[in-house]
Amino acid sequence: MRYFLKSLICSAALFVLTSRISGGAESAELAKFFRGLNLNGPALTIDGNEWEGKDSKTYACNGNAFENQAVVLKPSTDARRAQMIRSSRWGRSIDVELQDIPAGDYQLFLYVWEDNDSTRFEILLNDKTVIKQFDSGAGGSWRKLGPWLVSPANGKIKLSARGGDANLSGIEIWSGRGEIPKPPGREFVAASTPEQVDFFERKIRPVLADHCYQCHSAGAEKLGGGLLLDSRIGIIKGGDSEPPIVPGDPNASLLMTAIRHTDASLKMPPKKKLAEMQIEDLAAWIRMGAPDPRTADTTAHVKSKYTIDWDKAREFWSLKPVRQPNVPAVRDTAWPRSDLDRFILSRLEANRLSPAPDADRRTLIRRATYDLIGLPPTPQEIDAFEKDQDSNALATVVDRLLASPQYGERWGRHWLDVVRYADTAGDNSDFPIPQMYLYRNWVIDAVNRDLPYDRFVREQLAGDLLPAADEASRRKQTIATGYIANARRFGSRVDDYPQHLTIEDTIDNLGRAFLGTTINCARCHDHKFDPISTQDYYALYGIFHSTRYPWPGIELEQKQRDLVPLVPAAAAATAQAAKRTEQERLDAEVRRLEKERDAAQGEDRKRLDKAVQEARNVAERHSKSPLGFEVAYAVADAAHVEDVRVQQKGDPAKTGPLVHRHFLTVLGGAELPTDDRTSGRLRLADWIVSPENPLAARVMVNRLWRYHFGTGIVPTPNDFGRQGKPPTHPELLDWLASRFVESGWSIKVMHRLIMLSRVYRLAGSPSPDALLRDPNNEGLSYFPRRRLDAEAIRDTLLVLGGSLDPTPGGPHPFPPQAEWKFTQHNPFKAVYETNRRSVYLMTQRIQRHPYLSIFDGADPSISIGTRPTSTTPLQALYLLNDPLVHEQSARFAARLLDLAPDDSRRFEQAYLLAVGRRPGSDETDAALKFLEAVRTELRAGGVPADQVDREAWQSAVRAIFRLNEFVYVD
């Protein structure tokens, strides 16, 4: 309550939090008291439970002893608890080892207090931070922190405090995952006497109504701290934190602390303090046991008002089961080539529109070739397709393109957009990740192999947890989890690294990429638009909290760790042990030299100072040196897998109920079995690609459609929720999704299905009726003209210049780890030139590649479902002046001069290669005049005669590069 009474939060969160604690608190077995430990005091009894004292043999603690029983505690509490709190162990680095603990699950509480001035420190459990930068508060403040779910290792649990001077008073341990029983204490008055009712009605109800109901009643616009003061049940249940009233004890009641304004951080009402008589009346009422004649259950009213209606939520179009719709009848039965076409034509006919004529073969092969491999067709391929009169000619072209290794490079790049691929971490210093290319290449290979999409999902989420047929398969599956590892990193610190932000980025991308859903909107409160509760969010959070992410390096720890070996475990262990042994030897040498230096004087001390520094440098270089075997920037299950608690308003330091790991409730809410001791990533993957999930297949086929036609059937491919746009052809979307699953989740089958349709073959010329009745071409009466994306433009330039290196890209030339000195003010920045395809360019997270930023390349910080298409002067200037353009235009010009003996035939070849067609006679005439004018100008400028033709043709080529037709596909 101390942290939330002042806050106005969404009341929807209040009651959802009570519904699914550990799989349903009402049905869960209660936890049992296991042990209480008074760290610096005698054995005593608290809440009816026997606590051990400082002489207990079941723990070890290195903190200093401290006690001051004269300090007034805020809030006050019972005498035994106060005695325990005011005697503590303190220090800037405290470790408490709890011993003799049987295997199992436990919930642990920690009592801390402040005897003097406020300080900040962090709390760690089994060396894992559970609270960062805890503020101890003013003198006399105390807190009962937790509970934290924990399991012992070898019968021990370690609890630590680091940073400021922490006062640790006591530890309370409960066995089991169930609800913690409420402690015995004074009870609220159950039946009020007439005198008590009269007192309440005259003295209490008016104060609550006039000063509290605005924020703390069922009628409040936003419920403050989840606390209802407009009913007896609301007061008894309390809000998001500790109960506001301790019956019979005003001094222990947080409500009194708030209204007395004795704590600067907790003042209610916030603007003006109550009159002293009103404060005394409330204290008297609490001493009576808080008699309250109100019988209405306002908590039930608020719950019914804000609880998600799951059945109603599932009526939204994207959450309905995928069905196999009837193929619609059409009037023009001769036009469709497939059932897909009938869905398109049915809508066109309903809108009194006719489809455009078919595109010519030159246009069609250029469209298909750029679509599938992102490169222009050769003149020979165009000629062969124009001459092939077989009705299956396009199918032959499509199959040839799908079999090309360049197909994976093209469509793998599309997936990398969605998963916000980057070769750097995204933290303040943007540390490079030299191993990330392995995931990029895995994606390209998986797309080329037509890895079934359901398997594609499973390997990226849980490849390390899947059985592997052999070592090569295990290697690939491990690399695939680079999808999770590639989550963005933040800040520059180590001990208090904001891991919750990296997990948030993971969940955000998971939702958008696989489900077309903005799950992360439920991090602080129930999703305002879609049926996703905060508990759903933290159910998924628990899965990734139980996952060990690799460490990319950060400003205060400039080396990688926790990467996954790509060699057999025995070989990895041997190499790691050898490096550890050598590191210990080097560190020991540093300590030996330091000891000698400290004992030396004069010149000897100066000499040893240098020796110490050199030894330190050697030890540091060795600590950053590679292990001697290949590793992947990939994930593994954490040492401790566990459910997590809701983070109130998204703050990891303010926790709520424990949530068992499960899938989104609206999608069935399947739970991780209690006997599953993994992170749950494999179950999550299974839930996502389950036949019962209506989103996975819909989302993926919509992406395929979007890349073929420029716009998805659902125009917002990353958002199938209420904030997204509805499908233009919902029946077609379901028909495609059904075919996708029936095909064995084959992406290549879907390519053939879409590209061999009649609608894909349409010309790009709209009729006047289409422009009038369907200006956005939602009905697809003609093929939408599209600009080439950044990668296709650059790759085409390299192809025309004869410079493209077709071999797959490998690692980037990052500086070796031993040389890393990146900081927030001196971050890693680099651009590595290559003649390989653009998918292999090094991609930074916080600094866009200069070329890709000009032509709307993907932003590697966020999931990109649809790239924007801008038209700017910089693009025209790039195609005129950039060194890459000049280099490739020179090479293309030299190529043209060798291809044909005269200018007319050279122009014909230039057009065939650059735009896929022969120039018209007027274009040739204009080009010849242009060439002659340029030659005249070059000669007048003193250019040597043997260079005039080459430079004139370079100028002509750059003019071709600036044609709209060069960068657009019809």
Coordinates of N, CA, C and O in Angstrom, one line a residue, residues 1 5 200 204-205 207-209 211-218 223-224 226-236 238-239 243-245 255 258-259 268 282 285 292 294 298-299:
M1 N 0.8 -1.2 0.0 CA 0.0 0.0 0.0 C 0.9 1.2 0.0 O 0.5 2.2 -0.6
L5 N -0.9 3.2 -2.9 CA -2.1 4.0 -2.4 C -2.1 5.3 -3.1 O -3.2 5.8 -3.4
F200 N -20.2 4.8 13.3 CA -19.7 4.7 11.9 C -20.5 5.7 11.0 O -19.9 6.4 10.2
I204 N -17.6 8.2 10.5 CA -16.7 7.5 9.6 C -17.1 7.6 8.1 O -16.4 8.0 7.2
R205 N -18.4 7.1 7.9 CA -18.8 7.1 6.5 C -18.7 8.5 5.8 O -18.3 8.5 4.7
V207 N -16.6 10.9 6.3 CA -15.2 11.2 6.0 C -14.7 10.4 4.8 O -14.1 10.9 3.8
L208 N -15.1 9.1 4.8 CA -14.7 8.2 3.7 C -15.3 8.7 2.4 O -14.7 8.8 1.3
A209 N -16.6 9.0 2.4 CA -17.3 9.4 1.2 C -16.8 10.8 0.7 O -16.6 10.9 -0.5
H211 N -13.8 12.3 1.3 CA -12.4 12.4 1.0 C -11.7 11.2 0.4 O -10.5 11.4 -0.1
C212 N -12.4 10.1 0.3 CA -11.7 8.9 -0.2 C -12.4 8.2 -1.4 O -11.7 7.6 -2.2
Y213 N -13.7 8.3 -1.5 CA -14.4 7.6 -2.6 C -14.0 8.0 -4.0 O -14.1 7.2 -4.9
Q214 N -13.5 9.2 -4.2 CA -13.2 9.7 -5.5 C -12.1 8.8 -6.2 O -12.2 8.5 -7.4
C215 N -11.2 8.2 -5.3 CA -10.2 7.3 -5.9 C -10.3 5.9 -5.4 O -9.7 5.0 -6.0
H216 N -11.1 5.7 -4.3 CA -11.1 4.4 -3.7 C -12.6 3.8 -3.6 O -13.0 3.4 -2.5
S217 N -13.3 3.8 -4.7 CA -14.7 3.3 -4.7 C -14.9 2.7 -6.0 O -14.2 2.9 -7.0
A218 N -16.0 1.9 -6.0 CA -16.4 1.2 -7.3 C -16.7 2.2 -8.4 O -16.6 1.9 -9.6
L223 N -9.2 3.3 -10.2 CA -9.1 2.9 -8.9 C -7.7 3.0 -8.3 O -6.7 2.6 -8.9
G224 N -7.5 3.7 -7.2 CA -6.2 4.0 -6.7 C -5.7 2.8 -5.9 O -6.3 2.4 -4.9
G226 N -5.8 -0.2 -6.2 CA -6.6 -1.4 -6.1 C -7.4 -1.4 -4.8 O -7.9 -2.5 -4.4
L227 N -7.5 -0.3 -4.0 CA -8.1 -0.3 -2.7 C -9.5 0.3 -2.8 O -9.7 1.4 -3.3
L228 N -10.5 -0.5 -2.3 CA -11.9 0.0 -2.2 C -12.2 0.3 -0.7 O -12.1 -0.6 0.2
L229 N -12.6 1.5 -0.5 CA -13.0 1.9 0.9 C -14.5 2.2 1.0 O -15.0 2.7 2.0
D230 N -15.2 1.8 0.0 CA -16.7 2.0 0.0 C -17.5 0.8 0.4 O -18.7 0.7 0.3
S231 N -16.8 -0.2 1.0 CA -17.5 -1.4 1.6 C -16.6 -2.1 2.6 O -15.4 -1.9 2.6
R232 N -17.2 -2.8 3.5 CA -16.5 -3.5 4.5 C -15.6 -4.6 3.9 O -14.4 -4.7 4.3
I233 N -16.1 -5.3 2.9 CA -15.3 -6.3 2.2 C -14.1 -5.7 1.5 O -13.0 -6.3 1.5
G234 N -14.3 -4.5 0.9 CA -13.2 -3.9 0.3 C -12.0 -3.5 1.2 O -10.9 -3.7 0.9
I235 N -12.4 -3.1 2.4 CA -11.4 -2.7 3.4 C -10.7 -3.9 3.9 O -9.5 -4.0 4.1
I236 N -11.4 -5.0 4.2 CA -10.8 -6.3 4.7 C -9.9 -6.9 3.6 O -8.8 -7.3 4.0
G238 N -8.3 -5.3 1.3 CA -7.2 -4.4 1.0 C -6.9 -4.2 -0.5 O -7.7 -4.6 -1.3
G239 N -5.8 -3.5 -0.7 CA -5.5 -3.2 -2.1 C -4.3 -4.0 -2.6 O -4.2 -5.2 -2.3
P243 N -2.7 -4.7 3.9 CA -4.0 -4.2 4.3 C -4.0 -2.8 4.9 O -3.0 -2.5 5.6
P244 N -4.9 -2.0 4.7 CA -4.9 -0.6 5.2 C -5.1 -0.5 6.7 O -4.8 0.5 7.3
I245 N -5.8 -1.5 7.2 CA -6.2 -1.5 8.6 C -5.8 -2.7 9.4 O -6.0 -3.9 8.9
L255 N -3.4 3.0 7.0 CA -4.4 4.1 6.7 C -4.1 5.3 7.6 O -4.1 6.4 7.2
A258 N -1.1 7.2 6.5 CA -1.4 8.0 5.4 C -2.1 9.3 5.8 O -1.8 10.4 5.3
I259 N -3.1 9.2 6.6 CA -4.0 10.4 6.9 C -3.3 11.3 7.9 O -3.6 12.5 8.0
M268 N -2.5 11.0 2.5 CA -3.9 10.9 2.0 C -4.8 11.7 2.9 O -4.7 11.5 4.1
L282 N -11.2 8.3 13.2 CA -10.8 7.1 12.5 C -9.9 6.2 13.4 O -10.1 5.0 13.3
W285 N -12.3 4.4 15.7 CA -13.0 3.4 15.0 C -12.1 2.1 14.8 O -12.6 1.0 15.0
D292 N -18.4 -2.1 10.8 CA -18.9 -1.5 9.5 C -20.2 -2.2 9.2 O -20.2 -3.4 8.9
R294 N -21.9 -1.8 6.5 CA -22.1 -1.9 5.0 C -22.0 -3.4 4.6 O -21.1 -4.1 4.9
T298 N -18.7 -4.3 -3.0 CA -18.3 -3.5 -4.1 C -17.1 -4.1 -4.9 O -16.9 -3.8 -6.0
T299 N -16.4 -5.0 -4.2 CA -15.3 -5.7 -4.9 C -15.9 -6.6 -6.0 O -15.3 -6.7 -7.1

